[in-house]
């Protein structure tokens, strides 16, 4: 009996230690991943653009509060990007109450983002699960341009902002029509990926949503269905074009990360080189 109690106690200690480790991993500073993508038709008169891409803030659970978000904003500002792109999911949860409570906590940290070509955002599925009107007000109060099936020109780029595909809010023909009216290299910002964007003549899409699995047990033979059903994390090149999937900076459902650390990207977009 004493041996059994000792085994149970040891098991509890190990479980608590694993949960604490996974929770710590969810709150570490995001890894800054860097990439360079060239375009053959980049205008010679336009300098390359440094673009910071982050997603899945999910404020409102144990992995994200205003203090951590301020720290991440400072990290982004330290990279001195020309442009900041936010790929949706600003709130944790699936009900309106978290949005009412936590959306106001987004304003001050996000208002501190600095980029000469501005900060541009799209909405994600959690934003529509909760209260999109409240989240939109918070983002706009922070001085962020939110695109909902619209396009804007920034530097040498035209950014196509696709509204949330998982709630059927996307209007890709409308967005592509808006892109054709603007100068610049077209890129797409969306919470989740869509082959229709790449098929529509946009060669680069920037997305989040998957958290890179968040809890990735693939080394142990267990497949994460969310990660497996989408493009792999990082930069994927196919015959259609290029998709960048960021792991995001927050978490959803449980505030844990295993083998899928939080990250953000600093991309340099400019002319193609040999």
GROMACS .gro file of C-alpha atoms in nm:
model
  274
    1UNK     CA    1   0.000   0.000   0.000
    2UNK     CA    2   0.283   0.242   0.087
    3UNK     CA    3   0.443   0.170  -0.251
    4UNK     CA    4   0.115   0.246  -0.430
    5UNK     CA    5   0.079   0.576  -0.243
    6UNK     CA    6   0.435   0.666  -0.335
    7UNK     CA    7   0.365   0.594  -0.702
    8UNK     CA    8   0.048   0.804  -0.694
    9UNK     CA    9   0.230   1.090  -0.527
   10UNK     CA   10   0.512   1.073  -0.778
   11UNK     CA   11   0.260   1.068  -1.064
   12UNK     CA   12   0.087   1.377  -0.925
   13UNK     CA   13   0.418   1.559  -0.890
   14UNK     CA   14   0.514   1.474  -1.247
   15UNK     CA   15   0.172   1.583  -1.377
   16UNK     CA   16   0.189   1.916  -1.192
   17UNK     CA   17   0.542   1.973  -1.321
   18UNK     CA   18   0.435   1.902  -1.680
   19UNK     CA   19   0.136   2.136  -1.654
   20UNK     CA   20   0.357   2.409  -1.506
   21UNK     CA   21   0.614   2.361  -1.784
   22UNK     CA   22   0.349   2.374  -2.057
   23UNK     CA   23   0.197   2.686  -1.901
   24UNK     CA   24   0.539   2.851  -1.881
   25UNK     CA   25   0.594   2.773  -2.249
   26UNK     CA   26   0.267   2.951  -2.331
   27UNK     CA   27   0.384   3.272  -2.160
   28UNK     CA   28   0.742   3.301  -2.283
   29UNK     CA   29   0.835   3.584  -2.517
   30UNK     CA   30   0.753   3.488  -2.876
   31UNK     CA   31   1.034   3.362  -3.093
   32UNK     CA   32   1.111   3.613  -3.368
   33UNK     CA   33   1.131   3.425  -3.695
   34UNK     CA   34   1.272   3.601  -3.999
   35UNK     CA   35   1.221   3.551  -4.368
   36UNK     CA   36   1.287   3.723  -4.698
   37UNK     CA   37   1.053   3.695  -4.994
   38UNK     CA   38   1.125   3.851  -5.332
   39UNK     CA   39   0.889   3.949  -5.612
   40UNK     CA   40   1.001   3.971  -5.974
   41UNK     CA   41   0.773   4.269  -6.046
   42UNK     CA   42   0.869   4.471  -5.737
   43UNK     CA   43   0.904   4.838  -5.849
   44UNK     CA   44   1.267   4.950  -5.859
   45UNK     CA   45   1.176   5.286  -5.707
   46UNK     CA   46   1.026   5.126  -5.392
   47UNK     CA   47   1.249   5.018  -5.104
   48UNK     CA   48   1.195   4.673  -4.947
   49UNK     CA   49   0.935   4.665  -4.670
   50UNK     CA   50   0.993   4.508  -4.328
   51UNK     CA   51   0.666   4.350  -4.217
   52UNK     CA   52   0.593   4.221  -3.866
   53UNK     CA   53   0.323   3.951  -3.866
   54UNK     CA   54   0.155   3.833  -3.547
   55UNK     CA   55  -0.167   3.656  -3.473
   56UNK     CA   56  -0.386   3.493  -3.209
   57UNK     CA   57  -0.339   3.731  -2.918
   58UNK     CA   58  -0.630   3.568  -2.732
   59UNK     CA   59  -0.636   3.807  -2.439
   60UNK     CA   60  -0.847   3.683  -2.151
   61UNK     CA   61  -0.696   3.353  -2.044
   62UNK     CA   62  -0.396   3.261  -1.831
   63UNK     CA   63  -0.152   3.287  -2.118
   64UNK     CA   64  -0.228   3.648  -2.215
   65UNK     CA   65  -0.296   3.959  -2.011
   66UNK     CA   66  -0.237   4.328  -2.078
   67UNK     CA   67   0.108   4.318  -1.919
   68UNK     CA   68   0.230   4.036  -2.144
   69UNK     CA   69   0.075   4.202  -2.448
   70UNK     CA   70   0.260   4.526  -2.366
   71UNK     CA   71   0.583   4.326  -2.348
   72UNK     CA   72   0.515   4.171  -2.689
   73UNK     CA   73   0.433   4.511  -2.838
   74UNK     CA   74   0.767   4.637  -2.708
   75UNK     CA   75   0.934   4.336  -2.870
   76UNK     CA   76   0.767   4.419  -3.204
   77UNK     CA   77   0.860   4.787  -3.182
   78UNK     CA   78   1.220   4.689  -3.112
   79UNK     CA   79   1.230   4.520  -3.454
   80UNK     CA   80   1.150   4.857  -3.619
   81UNK     CA   81   0.907   4.721  -3.880
   82UNK     CA   82   0.772   4.941  -4.157
   83UNK     CA   83   0.435   4.770  -4.135
   84UNK     CA   84   0.256   4.555  -3.874
   85UNK     CA   85  -0.006   4.300  -3.978
   86UNK     CA   86  -0.240   4.135  -3.724
   87UNK     CA   87  -0.405   3.811  -3.838
   88UNK     CA   88  -0.705   3.789  -3.605
   89UNK     CA   89  -0.829   3.621  -3.286
   90UNK     CA   90  -0.781   3.894  -3.027
   91UNK     CA   91  -1.004   3.738  -2.758
   92UNK     CA   92  -0.997   3.401  -2.583
   93UNK     CA   93  -1.324   3.214  -2.554
   94UNK     CA   94  -1.642   3.166  -2.753
   95UNK     CA   95  -1.894   3.385  -2.571
   96UNK     CA   96  -1.976   3.755  -2.566
   97UNK     CA   97  -1.884   3.807  -2.200
   98UNK     CA   98  -1.505   3.767  -2.247
   99UNK     CA   99  -1.516   4.027  -2.525
  100UNK     CA  100  -1.698   4.277  -2.304
  101UNK     CA  101  -1.448   4.220  -2.023
  102UNK     CA  102  -1.119   4.190  -2.207
  103UNK     CA  103  -1.149   4.380  -2.537
  104UNK     CA  104  -1.087   4.714  -2.358
  105UNK     CA  105  -0.757   4.570  -2.234
  106UNK     CA  106  -0.637   4.547  -2.595
  107UNK     CA  107  -0.653   4.919  -2.662
  108UNK     CA  108  -0.361   5.067  -2.470
  109UNK     CA  109  -0.105   4.796  -2.558
  110UNK     CA  110  -0.198   4.783  -2.929
  111UNK     CA  111  -0.209   5.163  -2.952
  112UNK     CA  112   0.161   5.158  -2.862
  113UNK     CA  113   0.255   4.966  -3.180
  114UNK     CA  114   0.479   5.177  -3.403
  115UNK     CA  115   0.517   5.134  -3.779
  116UNK     CA  116   0.546   5.417  -4.034
  117UNK     CA  117   0.326   5.237  -4.287
  118UNK     CA  118   0.060   5.172  -4.020
  119UNK     CA  119  -0.094   4.872  -3.847
  120UNK     CA  120  -0.346   4.666  -4.045
  121UNK     CA  121  -0.564   4.386  -3.907
  122UNK     CA  122  -0.830   4.130  -3.995
  123UNK     CA  123  -1.079   3.945  -3.776
  124UNK     CA  124  -1.066   3.580  -3.671
  125UNK     CA  125  -1.312   3.309  -3.570
  126UNK     CA  126  -1.291   3.379  -3.195
  127UNK     CA  127  -1.372   3.743  -3.266
  128UNK     CA  128  -1.697   3.639  -3.432
  129UNK     CA  129  -1.763   3.373  -3.167
  130UNK     CA  130  -1.761   3.645  -2.899
  131UNK     CA  131  -1.870   3.998  -2.996
  132UNK     CA  132  -1.719   4.136  -3.317
  133UNK     CA  133  -1.864   4.485  -3.269
  134UNK     CA  134  -1.684   4.529  -2.935
  135UNK     CA  135  -1.357   4.396  -3.076
  136UNK     CA  136  -1.379   4.620  -3.382
  137UNK     CA  137  -1.430   4.922  -3.158
  138UNK     CA  138  -1.126   4.827  -2.951
  139UNK     CA  139  -0.902   4.782  -3.256
  140UNK     CA  140  -1.015   5.108  -3.410
  141UNK     CA  141  -0.969   5.288  -3.078
  142UNK     CA  142  -0.608   5.166  -3.090
  143UNK     CA  143  -0.566   5.333  -3.430
  144UNK     CA  144  -0.563   5.007  -3.625
  145UNK     CA  145  -0.705   4.977  -3.976
  146UNK     CA  146  -0.931   4.671  -3.986
  147UNK     CA  147  -0.992   4.521  -4.329
  148UNK     CA  148  -1.311   4.327  -4.393
  149UNK     CA  149  -1.292   4.208  -4.753
  150UNK     CA  150  -1.110   4.527  -4.847
  151UNK     CA  151  -0.767   4.628  -4.973
  152UNK     CA  152  -0.523   4.909  -4.891
  153UNK     CA  153  -0.195   5.018  -5.046
  154UNK     CA  154   0.104   5.049  -4.813
  155UNK     CA  155   0.454   5.111  -4.945
  156UNK     CA  156   0.510   4.882  -5.241
  157UNK     CA  157   0.233   4.648  -5.126
  158UNK     CA  158  -0.141   4.612  -5.171
  159UNK     CA  159  -0.284   4.428  -4.872
  160UNK     CA  160  -0.599   4.222  -4.928
  161UNK     CA  161  -0.771   4.175  -4.593
  162UNK     CA  162  -1.004   3.874  -4.596
  163UNK     CA  163  -1.277   3.851  -4.332
  164UNK     CA  164  -1.311   3.530  -4.131
  165UNK     CA  165  -1.349   3.221  -4.350
  166UNK     CA  166  -1.459   2.992  -4.066
  167UNK     CA  167  -1.777   3.198  -4.016
  168UNK     CA  168  -1.834   3.244  -4.388
  169UNK     CA  169  -1.762   3.618  -4.371
  170UNK     CA  170  -1.515   3.614  -4.659
  171UNK     CA  171  -1.592   3.776  -4.994
  172UNK     CA  172  -1.290   3.690  -5.201
  173UNK     CA  173  -1.421   3.817  -5.540
  174UNK     CA  174  -1.498   4.156  -5.382
  175UNK     CA  175  -1.156   4.170  -5.219
  176UNK     CA  176  -0.970   4.074  -5.536
  177UNK     CA  177  -1.165   4.341  -5.726
  178UNK     CA  178  -1.050   4.597  -5.469
  179UNK     CA  179  -0.690   4.476  -5.510
  180UNK     CA  180  -0.700   4.533  -5.886
  181UNK     CA  181  -0.782   4.902  -5.830
  182UNK     CA  182  -0.465   4.965  -5.630
  183UNK     CA  183  -0.095   4.977  -5.716
  184UNK     CA  184   0.162   4.758  -5.549
  185UNK     CA  185   0.244   4.393  -5.507
  186UNK     CA  186  -0.070   4.212  -5.382
  187UNK     CA  187  -0.044   4.007  -5.062
  188UNK     CA  188  -0.325   3.864  -4.852
  189UNK     CA  189  -0.387   3.885  -4.478
  190UNK     CA  190  -0.635   3.634  -4.340
  191UNK     CA  191  -0.692   3.448  -4.016
  192UNK     CA  192  -0.691   3.111  -4.193
  193UNK     CA  193  -0.563   3.002  -4.532
  194UNK     CA  194  -0.762   2.971  -4.852
  195UNK     CA  195  -0.643   2.835  -5.185
  196UNK     CA  196  -0.889   3.075  -5.352
  197UNK     CA  197  -0.659   3.363  -5.260
  198UNK     CA  198  -0.358   3.209  -5.429
  199UNK     CA  199  -0.570   3.101  -5.726
  200UNK     CA  200  -0.689   3.462  -5.757
  201UNK     CA  201  -0.346   3.594  -5.845
  202UNK     CA  202  -0.213   3.672  -5.496
  203UNK     CA  203   0.122   3.503  -5.454
  204UNK     CA  204   0.166   3.545  -5.078
  205UNK     CA  205  -0.083   3.491  -4.795
  206UNK     CA  206  -0.014   3.554  -4.426
  207UNK     CA  207  -0.227   3.361  -4.175
  208UNK     CA  208  -0.249   3.231  -3.820
  209UNK     CA  209  -0.524   3.023  -3.657
  210UNK     CA  210  -0.350   2.687  -3.610
  211UNK     CA  211  -0.113   2.788  -3.325
  212UNK     CA  212   0.117   2.534  -3.494
  213UNK     CA  213  -0.089   2.275  -3.309
  214UNK     CA  214  -0.030   2.449  -2.972
  215UNK     CA  215   0.017   2.108  -2.810
  216UNK     CA  216   0.219   1.915  -3.065
  217UNK     CA  217   0.263   1.550  -2.970
  218UNK     CA  218   0.361   1.434  -3.316
  219UNK     CA  219   0.704   1.320  -3.189
  220UNK     CA  220   0.507   1.073  -2.974
  221UNK     CA  221   0.299   0.951  -3.268
  222UNK     CA  222  -0.010   1.164  -3.199
  223UNK     CA  223  -0.134   1.391  -3.480
  224UNK     CA  224  -0.295   1.727  -3.405
  225UNK     CA  225  -0.597   1.752  -3.636
  226UNK     CA  226  -0.596   2.135  -3.651
  227UNK     CA  227  -0.233   2.156  -3.756
  228UNK     CA  228  -0.254   1.858  -3.991
  229UNK     CA  229  -0.552   1.999  -4.185
  230UNK     CA  230  -0.373   2.322  -4.276
  231UNK     CA  231  -0.044   2.432  -4.419
  232UNK     CA  232   0.252   2.346  -4.201
  233UNK     CA  233   0.382   2.621  -3.977
  234UNK     CA  234   0.630   2.861  -4.127
  235UNK     CA  235   0.673   2.934  -4.497
  236UNK     CA  236   0.524   2.685  -4.744
  237UNK     CA  237   0.591   2.721  -5.116
  238UNK     CA  238   0.362   2.545  -5.362
  239UNK     CA  239   0.285   2.578  -5.730
  240UNK     CA  240   0.006   2.819  -5.630
  241UNK     CA  241   0.221   3.055  -5.425
  242UNK     CA  242   0.358   3.111  -5.077
  243UNK     CA  243   0.175   3.073  -4.745
  244UNK     CA  244   0.314   3.190  -4.413
  245UNK     CA  245   0.154   3.037  -4.102
  246UNK     CA  246   0.252   3.193  -3.770
  247UNK     CA  247   0.212   3.008  -3.440
  248UNK     CA  248   0.058   3.314  -3.278
  249UNK     CA  249   0.142   3.471  -2.945
  250UNK     CA  250  -0.149   3.353  -2.728
  251UNK     CA  251  -0.342   3.030  -2.673
  252UNK     CA  252  -0.702   2.915  -2.683
  253UNK     CA  253  -0.898   2.660  -2.476
  254UNK     CA  254  -0.605   2.571  -2.248
  255UNK     CA  255  -0.311   2.803  -2.167
  256UNK     CA  256  -0.049   2.542  -2.258
  257UNK     CA  257   0.207   2.499  -2.535
  258UNK     CA  258   0.415   2.189  -2.607
  259UNK     CA  259   0.660   2.173  -2.900
  260UNK     CA  260   0.485   2.476  -3.051
  261UNK     CA  261   0.629   2.792  -2.895
  262UNK     CA  262   0.467   3.130  -2.953
  263UNK     CA  263   0.618   3.320  -3.241
  264UNK     CA  264   0.594   3.628  -3.458
  265UNK     CA  265   0.752   3.694  -3.795
  266UNK     CA  266   0.962   3.972  -3.939
  267UNK     CA  267   0.948   3.947  -4.317
  268UNK     CA  268   1.149   4.151  -4.562
  269UNK     CA  269   0.949   4.189  -4.884
  270UNK     CA  270   1.120   4.335  -5.186
  271UNK     CA  271   1.262   4.260  -5.529
  272UNK     CA  272   1.357   3.906  -5.621
  273UNK     CA  273   1.725   3.826  -5.611
  274UNK     CA  274   1.917   3.551  -5.784
   0.00000   0.00000   0.00000
